[in-house]
Amino acid sequence: MVKTIDWTDGKVVMLDQSRLPIEVVYVECENYLKVAEGIKKLWIRGAPAIGIATAMGVALAAQDIDADGYEGFIRKLEPVLETFLATRPTAVNIHWAVERLRAFLNRRRNETVQKLKELLIEEARKILDEDIQINRAIGLWGAQFINDGDAILTHCNAGSLATGGYGTATAPMLVAREQGKKFSVFADETRPVLQGARLTAWELMQEGITVTLITDNAAGALMKRGEINLAIVGTDRTVLNGDVANKIGTYTVAVMCKEHSIPFYVAAPLSSIDFSIPSGDLIPIEERGSEEVTHIFGTLRIAPEGVQVRNLAFDVTPARYVTAIVTEKGAFRPSDLKALARGDADIEKLRITLKK
Ligand code: MRU
């Protein structure tokens, strides 16, 4: 399985995904600014992976802080947290990681600064390990939706590369394969920066899963021909009413699925669910530079100089298009997220379990 990010010899080491699949290059980050740059420039991307990178970047910054006690340490760490919060606005995992570390430190006010530094490294590594376990659980709950002979559509990259390992949307595929099911995957190329073509196709091929690359505008036609049975995508932020923010083009896929009565599943670790936001209309949507649209790989111009560009990186799929949200605790109807958030729900009753 491809290693996305790790903490090695006091540095954060990340695979530079912007160069895949042409080159497989790992970047060593010796300071937190380089980690933040990596997130901004998409060396590392995918909501859970940038949450992990944030935690590791904060741990890295902490090692250089000179402070006498807890208060001074926190005061110096705060601008670091703000730097990460300002990198990418849509993926809630960055906020999730920052809040987790804030709460973690707050419970350890009596520790020495040296101990806090060590504990932050441990916690960041724990976040990475937990992410892999969470994805495996998503896979176990999600594999029930994959049948022998299915052709699964996925959009963008919600695979190992987008996480600590195993992926979210790819986890049900990996588990279904372990269960002996035979299926194939259609990967949308995912303009503008081609995470589907460059990353999903690459990593599924490495896994030995049959994958067919299609242009983004081909999915509808293939659905009409009966060549796609289900869609599984990831999410950058799913909110209380079940609305789902994910890579631009996901909304189009979901609408086409509804038109063709094809189930549309969202694989979402709880770290990507923002229970504080009531509706998808309130999710901040990242807009990126025009060169992602006017150029391929930042070098080859494919549009006239001076053309106006709008480059929304994400869209929001309303809950009514979502068949189920597959988390590490089970698969749920989007309308049941409110009950989950209240914490008083009988999870067993809410879980969608297909009898086979
Ligand atoms: O811009 P990106 O490449 O970070 O967008 C990633 C996606 O949209 C993924 O589908 C999402 O983060 C889920 S990753 C498990």
CSV table of C-alpha atoms and ligand atoms in Angstrom, one decimal:
chain,number,residue,atom,x,y,z
A,1,MET,CA,0.0,0.0,0.0
A,2,VAL,CA,1.3,3.5,-0.9
A,3,LYS,CA,2.6,5.5,2.1
A,4,THR,CA,1.2,9.0,2.0
A,5,ILE,CA,2.9,10.6,5.0
A,6,ASP,CA,5.0,9.6,8.0
A,7,TRP,CA,7.0,10.9,10.8
A,8,THR,CA,10.6,9.8,10.3
A,9,ASP,CA,13.8,10.9,12.1
A,10,GLY,CA,12.2,14.0,13.5
A,11,LYS,CA,10.9,15.1,10.1
A,12,VAL,CA,7.6,14.9,8.3
A,13,VAL,CA,8.0,13.0,5.1
A,14,MET,CA,5.2,13.2,2.5
A,15,LEU,CA,4.8,11.8,-1.0
A,16,ASP,CA,4.6,14.7,-3.5
A,17,GLN,CA,1.3,13.8,-5.1
A,18,SER,CA,1.5,16.7,-7.5
A,19,ARG,CA,4.2,14.8,-9.4
A,20,LEU,CA,2.4,11.5,-9.6
A,21,PRO,CA,2.2,9.3,-11.6
A,22,ILE,CA,5.2,10.6,-13.5
A,23,GLU,CA,7.6,10.6,-10.6
A,24,VAL,CA,7.4,9.0,-7.1
A,25,VAL,CA,9.2,11.5,-4.9
A,26,TYR,CA,9.0,11.9,-1.1
A,27,VAL,CA,9.6,15.4,0.3
A,28,GLU,CA,11.2,15.8,3.7
A,29,CYS,CA,9.8,18.7,5.7
A,30,GLU,CA,12.1,19.9,8.4
A,31,ASN,CA,9.8,22.7,9.5
A,32,TYR,CA,6.1,23.3,9.8
A,33,LEU,CA,6.0,26.0,7.1
A,34,LYS,CA,7.1,23.4,4.5
A,35,VAL,CA,4.3,21.1,5.7
A,36,ALA,CA,1.8,24.0,5.3
A,37,GLU,CA,3.2,24.7,1.9
A,38,GLY,CA,2.8,21.0,0.9
A,39,ILE,CA,-0.9,21.2,1.9
A,40,LYS,CA,-1.5,24.4,-0.1
A,41,LYS,CA,0.3,23.2,-3.2
A,42,LEU,CA,-1.4,19.8,-3.1
A,43,TRP,CA,1.8,17.8,-2.5
A,44,ILE,CA,-0.5,16.2,0.1
A,45,ARG,CA,-4.2,16.4,-0.4
A,46,GLY,CA,-7.4,14.6,0.5
A,47,ALA,CA,-9.3,15.5,3.7
A,48,PRO,CA,-8.0,12.9,6.1
A,49,ALA,CA,-4.4,13.2,4.8
A,50,ILE,CA,-4.3,16.9,5.3
A,51,GLY,CA,-5.7,16.5,8.8
A,52,ILE,CA,-2.8,14.1,9.6
A,53,ALA,CA,-0.3,16.5,7.9
A,54,THR,CA,-1.6,19.3,10.1
A,55,ALA,CA,-1.1,17.3,13.3
A,56,MET,CA,2.4,16.3,12.3
A,57,GLY,CA,3.2,19.9,11.2
A,58,VAL,CA,2.1,21.2,14.6
A,59,ALA,CA,4.2,18.6,16.4
A,60,LEU,CA,7.2,19.6,14.2
A,61,ALA,CA,6.7,23.3,15.0
A,62,ALA,CA,6.4,22.5,18.7
A,63,GLN,CA,9.9,21.0,18.8
A,64,ASP,CA,11.4,24.5,18.0
A,65,ILE,CA,9.4,26.4,20.7
A,66,ASP,CA,11.4,27.9,23.5
A,67,ALA,CA,9.1,28.5,26.5
A,68,ASP,CA,9.2,28.3,30.3
A,69,GLY,CA,5.8,26.9,30.9
A,70,TYR,CA,2.5,25.8,29.5
A,71,GLU,CA,1.0,29.3,28.9
A,72,GLY,CA,4.1,30.5,27.0
A,73,PHE,CA,4.2,27.3,24.9
A,74,ILE,CA,0.6,27.6,23.9
A,75,ARG,CA,1.0,31.3,23.0
A,76,LYS,CA,3.8,30.4,20.6
A,77,LEU,CA,1.9,27.4,19.2
A,78,GLU,CA,-1.2,29.4,18.4
A,79,PRO,CA,0.1,31.2,15.2
A,80,VAL,CA,1.2,27.7,14.0
A,81,LEU,CA,-2.4,26.4,14.4
A,82,GLU,CA,-3.6,29.5,12.5
A,83,THR,CA,-1.2,28.9,9.7
A,84,PHE,CA,-2.7,25.4,9.1
A,85,LEU,CA,-6.3,26.6,9.5
A,86,ALA,CA,-5.5,29.1,6.6
A,87,THR,CA,-4.2,26.5,4.2
A,88,ARG,CA,-7.4,25.0,2.7
A,89,PRO,CA,-10.9,26.0,3.8
A,90,THR,CA,-13.2,23.2,2.8
A,91,ALA,CA,-11.8,20.1,4.3
A,92,VAL,CA,-12.9,20.0,7.9
A,93,ASN,CA,-10.2,17.6,9.0
A,94,ILE,CA,-7.7,20.5,9.3
A,95,HIS,CA,-10.0,22.1,11.9
A,96,TRP,CA,-10.7,18.6,13.4
A,97,ALA,CA,-6.9,18.0,13.9
A,98,VAL,CA,-6.4,21.5,15.4
A,99,GLU,CA,-9.3,21.1,17.8
A,100,ARG,CA,-8.1,17.7,18.8
A,101,LEU,CA,-4.6,19.0,19.6
A,102,ARG,CA,-6.0,22.0,21.5
A,103,ALA,CA,-8.1,19.8,23.7
A,104,PHE,CA,-5.2,17.3,24.1
A,105,LEU,CA,-2.9,20.1,25.3
A,106,ASN,CA,-5.5,21.6,27.5
A,107,ARG,CA,-5.8,18.3,29.4
A,108,ARG,CA,-2.1,18.4,30.0
A,109,ARG,CA,-1.5,21.8,31.5
A,110,ASN,CA,0.7,20.4,34.3
A,111,GLU,CA,3.2,18.8,32.0
A,112,THR,CA,6.7,20.3,31.3
A,113,VAL,CA,7.3,21.9,27.9
A,114,GLN,CA,9.7,19.1,27.0
A,115,LYS,CA,7.0,16.5,27.8
A,116,LEU,CA,4.4,18.4,25.8
A,117,LYS,CA,6.7,18.3,22.8
A,118,GLU,CA,7.1,14.6,23.1
A,119,LEU,CA,3.4,14.0,23.6
A,120,LEU,CA,2.5,16.0,20.5
A,121,ILE,CA,4.7,13.7,18.4
A,122,GLU,CA,3.0,10.7,19.9
A,123,GLU,CA,-0.5,12.1,19.3
A,124,ALA,CA,0.2,13.0,15.7
A,125,ARG,CA,1.5,9.5,15.1
A,126,LYS,CA,-1.6,8.1,16.8
A,127,ILE,CA,-3.9,10.2,14.5
A,128,LEU,CA,-2.1,8.5,11.5
A,129,ASP,CA,-2.5,5.0,13.0
A,130,GLU,CA,-6.1,5.6,13.9
A,131,ASP,CA,-6.9,6.9,10.5
A,132,ILE,CA,-5.9,3.6,8.9
A,133,GLN,CA,-8.0,1.6,11.4
A,134,ILE,CA,-11.0,3.9,10.7
A,135,ASN,CA,-10.7,3.4,7.0
A,136,ARG,CA,-10.6,-0.4,7.5
A,137,ALA,CA,-13.8,-0.1,9.5
A,138,ILE,CA,-15.4,2.0,6.7
A,139,GLY,CA,-14.4,-0.8,4.4
A,140,LEU,CA,-16.1,-3.4,6.5
A,141,TRP,CA,-19.4,-1.5,6.7
A,142,GLY,CA,-19.2,-0.4,3.0
A,143,ALA,CA,-18.3,-3.7,1.4
A,144,GLN,CA,-21.9,-5.0,1.8
A,145,PHE,CA,-23.0,-2.5,-1.0
A,146,ILE,CA,-20.7,-4.1,-3.5
A,147,ASN,CA,-21.9,-7.1,-5.4
A,148,ASP,CA,-20.2,-9.6,-7.7
A,149,GLY,CA,-20.0,-8.1,-11.2
A,150,ASP,CA,-20.5,-4.5,-10.1
A,151,ALA,CA,-19.0,-1.6,-11.9
A,152,ILE,CA,-18.3,1.2,-9.4
A,153,LEU,CA,-17.9,4.8,-10.3
A,154,THR,CA,-15.6,7.0,-8.1
A,155,HIS,CA,-14.7,10.7,-8.4
A,156,CYS,CA,-11.4,12.4,-7.5
A,157,ASN,CA,-9.2,10.4,-5.2
A,158,ALA,CA,-10.4,9.1,-1.8
A,159,GLY,CA,-7.9,6.3,-1.7
A,160,SER,CA,-4.8,5.5,0.3
A,161,LEU,CA,-3.1,8.7,-1.0
A,162,ALA,CA,-5.9,10.8,0.5
A,163,THR,CA,-5.6,9.2,3.9
A,164,GLY,CA,-3.1,7.6,6.2
A,165,GLY,CA,-3.7,4.4,4.2
A,166,TYR,CA,-6.5,2.2,2.8
A,167,GLY,CA,-8.6,5.2,1.7
A,168,THR,CA,-12.2,5.9,2.5
A,169,ALA,CA,-14.0,5.4,-0.9
A,170,THR,CA,-11.5,2.6,-1.8
A,171,ALA,CA,-11.8,0.8,1.6
A,172,PRO,CA,-15.1,-1.0,0.7
A,173,MET,CA,-13.5,-2.0,-2.6
A,174,LEU,CA,-10.4,-3.5,-0.8
A,175,VAL,CA,-12.6,-5.3,1.7
A,176,ALA,CA,-15.0,-6.6,-1.1
A,177,ARG,CA,-12.0,-7.9,-2.9
A,178,GLU,CA,-10.8,-9.7,0.3
A,179,GLN,CA,-14.3,-11.2,0.4
A,180,GLY,CA,-13.7,-12.7,-3.0
A,181,LYS,CA,-16.1,-10.4,-4.9
A,182,LYS,CA,-15.3,-9.6,-8.5
A,183,PHE,CA,-15.9,-6.0,-9.6
A,184,SER,CA,-14.4,-3.2,-11.6
A,185,VAL,CA,-14.0,0.6,-11.1
A,186,PHE,CA,-14.5,3.5,-13.3
A,187,ALA,CA,-12.4,6.5,-12.3
A,188,ASP,CA,-13.5,10.0,-13.4
A,189,GLU,CA,-10.4,11.8,-14.5
A,190,THR,CA,-11.4,14.8,-12.3
A,191,ARG,CA,-10.5,18.0,-13.8
A,192,PRO,CA,-8.8,20.4,-13.2
A,193,VAL,CA,-5.9,18.7,-11.5
A,194,LEU,CA,-6.8,15.1,-12.5
A,195,GLN,CA,-6.7,13.4,-9.1
A,196,GLY,CA,-8.7,10.5,-10.8
A,197,ALA,CA,-6.4,10.0,-13.7
A,198,ARG,CA,-3.1,10.6,-11.9
A,199,LEU,CA,-3.9,9.2,-8.5
A,200,THR,CA,-6.9,6.9,-8.3
A,201,ALA,CA,-6.1,5.0,-11.5
A,202,TRP,CA,-2.5,4.7,-10.4
A,203,GLU,CA,-3.2,3.4,-6.9
A,204,LEU,CA,-6.0,1.0,-8.0
A,205,MET,CA,-3.7,-0.4,-10.6
A,206,GLN,CA,-1.0,-0.9,-7.9
A,207,GLU,CA,-3.6,-2.8,-5.9
A,208,GLY,CA,-4.5,-5.0,-8.9
A,209,ILE,CA,-8.1,-3.7,-9.0
A,210,THR,CA,-9.5,-3.4,-12.5
A,211,VAL,CA,-9.9,0.3,-13.2
A,212,THR,CA,-11.0,2.1,-16.3
A,213,LEU,CA,-10.3,5.8,-16.7
A,214,ILE,CA,-13.1,8.0,-18.1
A,215,THR,CA,-13.5,11.7,-18.8
A,216,ASP,CA,-15.7,13.5,-16.3
A,217,ASN,CA,-18.3,14.0,-18.9
A,218,ALA,CA,-18.6,10.3,-19.8
A,219,ALA,CA,-20.1,9.1,-16.6
A,220,GLY,CA,-23.7,10.0,-17.5
A,221,ALA,CA,-23.6,8.2,-20.8
A,222,LEU,CA,-22.1,5.1,-19.2
A,223,MET,CA,-24.9,5.1,-16.6
A,224,LYS,CA,-27.5,5.4,-19.4
A,225,ARG,CA,-26.0,2.3,-21.1
A,226,GLY,CA,-26.3,0.4,-17.8
A,227,GLU,CA,-22.5,0.1,-17.4
A,228,ILE,CA,-22.3,1.6,-13.9
A,229,ASN,CA,-24.1,0.0,-10.9
A,230,LEU,CA,-23.1,2.2,-8.0
A,231,ALA,CA,-21.0,5.2,-7.1
A,232,ILE,CA,-18.7,5.6,-4.0
A,233,VAL,CA,-17.0,8.9,-3.3
A,234,GLY,CA,-15.2,10.6,-0.4
A,235,THR,CA,-16.0,13.9,1.3
A,236,ASP,CA,-14.2,16.9,2.5
A,237,ARG,CA,-17.0,18.0,4.8
A,238,THR,CA,-20.3,16.4,5.4
A,239,VAL,CA,-22.7,18.4,7.6
A,240,LEU,CA,-25.6,17.9,10.0
A,241,ASN,CA,-28.4,17.7,7.5
A,242,GLY,CA,-26.4,15.1,5.4
A,243,ASP,CA,-25.2,17.6,2.7
A,244,VAL,CA,-21.8,16.5,1.3
A,245,ALA,CA,-19.0,18.7,0.1
A,246,ASN,CA,-16.5,16.9,-2.1
A,247,LYS,CA,-14.4,17.5,-5.2
A,248,ILE,CA,-16.1,19.6,-7.9
A,249,GLY,CA,-18.1,17.4,-10.1
A,250,THR,CA,-19.4,15.2,-7.3
A,251,TYR,CA,-22.8,16.9,-7.4
A,252,THR,CA,-23.1,16.2,-11.1
A,253,VAL,CA,-22.3,12.5,-10.5
A,254,ALA,CA,-24.9,12.3,-7.7
A,255,VAL,CA,-27.6,13.9,-9.9
A,256,MET,CA,-26.9,11.5,-12.7
A,257,CYS,CA,-27.0,8.6,-10.3
A,258,LYS,CA,-30.5,9.7,-9.1
A,259,GLU,CA,-31.7,10.0,-12.8
A,260,HIS,CA,-30.5,6.4,-13.4
A,261,SER,CA,-31.6,5.0,-10.1
A,262,ILE,CA,-28.0,4.1,-9.2
A,263,PRO,CA,-27.1,4.2,-5.4
A,264,PHE,CA,-24.7,7.0,-4.5
A,265,TYR,CA,-22.6,6.3,-1.4
A,266,VAL,CA,-20.3,8.6,0.5
A,267,ALA,CA,-17.5,7.2,2.6
A,268,ALA,CA,-17.0,9.6,5.5
A,269,PRO,CA,-14.8,9.1,8.6
A,270,LEU,CA,-16.4,10.9,11.5
A,271,SER,CA,-13.5,13.3,11.4
A,272,SER,CA,-14.9,14.6,8.1
A,273,ILE,CA,-18.4,15.2,9.5
A,274,ASP,CA,-18.9,18.7,10.8
A,275,PHE,CA,-21.9,18.5,13.2
A,276,SER,CA,-21.6,22.2,13.9
A,277,ILE,CA,-22.9,23.3,10.5
A,278,PRO,CA,-26.6,22.7,9.9
A,279,SER,CA,-26.6,22.9,6.1
A,280,GLY,CA,-24.2,22.5,3.1
A,281,ASP,CA,-25.0,26.1,2.0
A,282,LEU,CA,-22.7,27.2,4.9
A,283,ILE,CA,-19.6,25.2,3.9
A,284,PRO,CA,-16.8,27.4,2.8
A,285,ILE,CA,-15.8,26.5,-0.7
A,286,GLU,CA,-12.2,26.8,-1.8
A,287,GLU,CA,-11.6,28.6,-5.1
A,288,ARG,CA,-8.2,28.0,-6.6
A,289,GLY,CA,-5.9,29.7,-9.1
A,290,SER,CA,-6.9,30.0,-12.8
A,291,GLU,CA,-3.7,28.3,-14.0
A,292,GLU,CA,-5.1,24.9,-12.8
A,293,VAL,CA,-7.8,25.3,-15.6
A,294,THR,CA,-5.8,27.1,-18.3
A,295,HIS,CA,-2.8,24.8,-18.0
A,296,ILE,CA,-2.0,21.1,-17.8
A,297,PHE,CA,0.6,20.3,-15.1
A,298,GLY,CA,1.2,24.0,-14.6
A,299,THR,CA,3.2,24.3,-17.8
A,300,LEU,CA,1.2,23.5,-21.0
A,301,ARG,CA,-1.3,26.2,-21.8
A,302,ILE,CA,-4.6,24.9,-23.2
A,303,ALA,CA,-6.7,28.1,-23.1
A,304,PRO,CA,-6.3,31.5,-24.6
A,305,GLU,CA,-4.2,34.0,-22.6
A,306,GLY,CA,-6.3,36.4,-20.6
A,307,VAL,CA,-9.5,34.2,-20.6
A,308,GLN,CA,-11.7,34.6,-17.5
A,309,VAL,CA,-11.7,31.5,-15.2
A,310,ARG,CA,-13.8,30.3,-12.3
A,311,ASN,CA,-12.1,27.4,-10.4
A,312,LEU,CA,-14.3,26.1,-7.6
A,313,ALA,CA,-12.4,23.2,-6.1
A,314,PHE,CA,-15.5,21.6,-4.4
A,315,ASP,CA,-19.2,21.4,-4.7
A,316,VAL,CA,-22.0,20.4,-2.3
A,317,THR,CA,-24.3,17.5,-3.0
A,318,PRO,CA,-27.7,17.9,-1.2
A,319,ALA,CA,-28.5,15.0,1.2
A,320,ARG,CA,-31.5,13.9,-1.0
A,321,TYR,CA,-29.1,12.5,-3.6
A,322,VAL,CA,-27.1,10.5,-1.0
A,323,THR,CA,-28.1,6.9,-0.5
A,324,ALA,CA,-26.0,6.3,2.6
A,325,ILE,CA,-23.0,7.8,4.4
A,326,VAL,CA,-20.6,5.1,5.4
A,327,THR,CA,-18.6,5.9,8.5
A,328,GLU,CA,-16.4,3.8,10.8
A,329,LYS,CA,-19.5,3.2,13.0
A,330,GLY,CA,-21.7,1.9,10.2
A,331,ALA,CA,-23.6,3.1,7.2
A,332,PHE,CA,-26.4,5.6,7.9
A,333,ARG,CA,-29.1,7.5,6.0
A,334,PRO,CA,-28.0,11.2,5.7
A,335,SER,CA,-31.2,12.2,7.6
A,336,ASP,CA,-30.0,10.2,10.6
A,337,LEU,CA,-26.8,12.2,11.1
A,338,LYS,CA,-28.8,14.6,13.5
A,339,ALA,CA,-29.7,11.6,15.7
A,340,LEU,CA,-26.0,10.5,15.7
A,341,ALA,CA,-24.9,14.0,16.6
A,342,ARG,CA,-27.3,14.1,19.6
A,343,GLY,CA,-25.5,11.0,20.9
A,344,ASP,CA,-28.7,9.4,22.3
A,345,ALA,CA,-29.5,7.4,19.2
A,346,ASP,CA,-29.6,3.6,19.1
A,347,ILE,CA,-26.8,3.2,16.6
A,348,GLU,CA,-27.8,-0.5,15.9
A,349,LYS,CA,-31.3,0.7,14.8
A,350,LEU,CA,-30.0,3.5,12.6
A,351,ARG,CA,-27.4,1.4,10.8
A,352,ILE,CA,-28.2,0.3,7.3
A,353,THR,CA,-27.5,-3.4,7.0
A,354,LEU,CA,-28.3,-5.3,3.8
A,355,LYS,CA,-29.5,-8.8,4.4
A,356,LYS,CA,-27.8,-11.1,1.9
B,1,MRU,O1,-8.5,18.9,-3.7
B,1,MRU,P1,-8.3,17.5,-3.1
B,1,MRU,O2,-7.5,16.6,-3.9
B,1,MRU,O3,-7.8,17.6,-1.7
B,1,MRU,O4,-9.8,16.9,-3.0
B,1,MRU,C1,-9.9,15.6,-2.4
B,1,MRU,C2,-11.3,15.1,-2.4
B,1,MRU,O5,-12.2,15.8,-2.9
B,1,MRU,C3,-11.5,13.8,-1.7
B,1,MRU,O6,-12.6,13.1,-2.3
B,1,MRU,C4,-11.9,14.0,-0.2
B,1,MRU,O7,-10.9,14.9,0.4
B,1,MRU,C5,-12.0,12.8,0.5
B,1,MRU,S1,-10.5,12.0,0.7
B,1,MRU,C6,-10.7,10.6,1.6
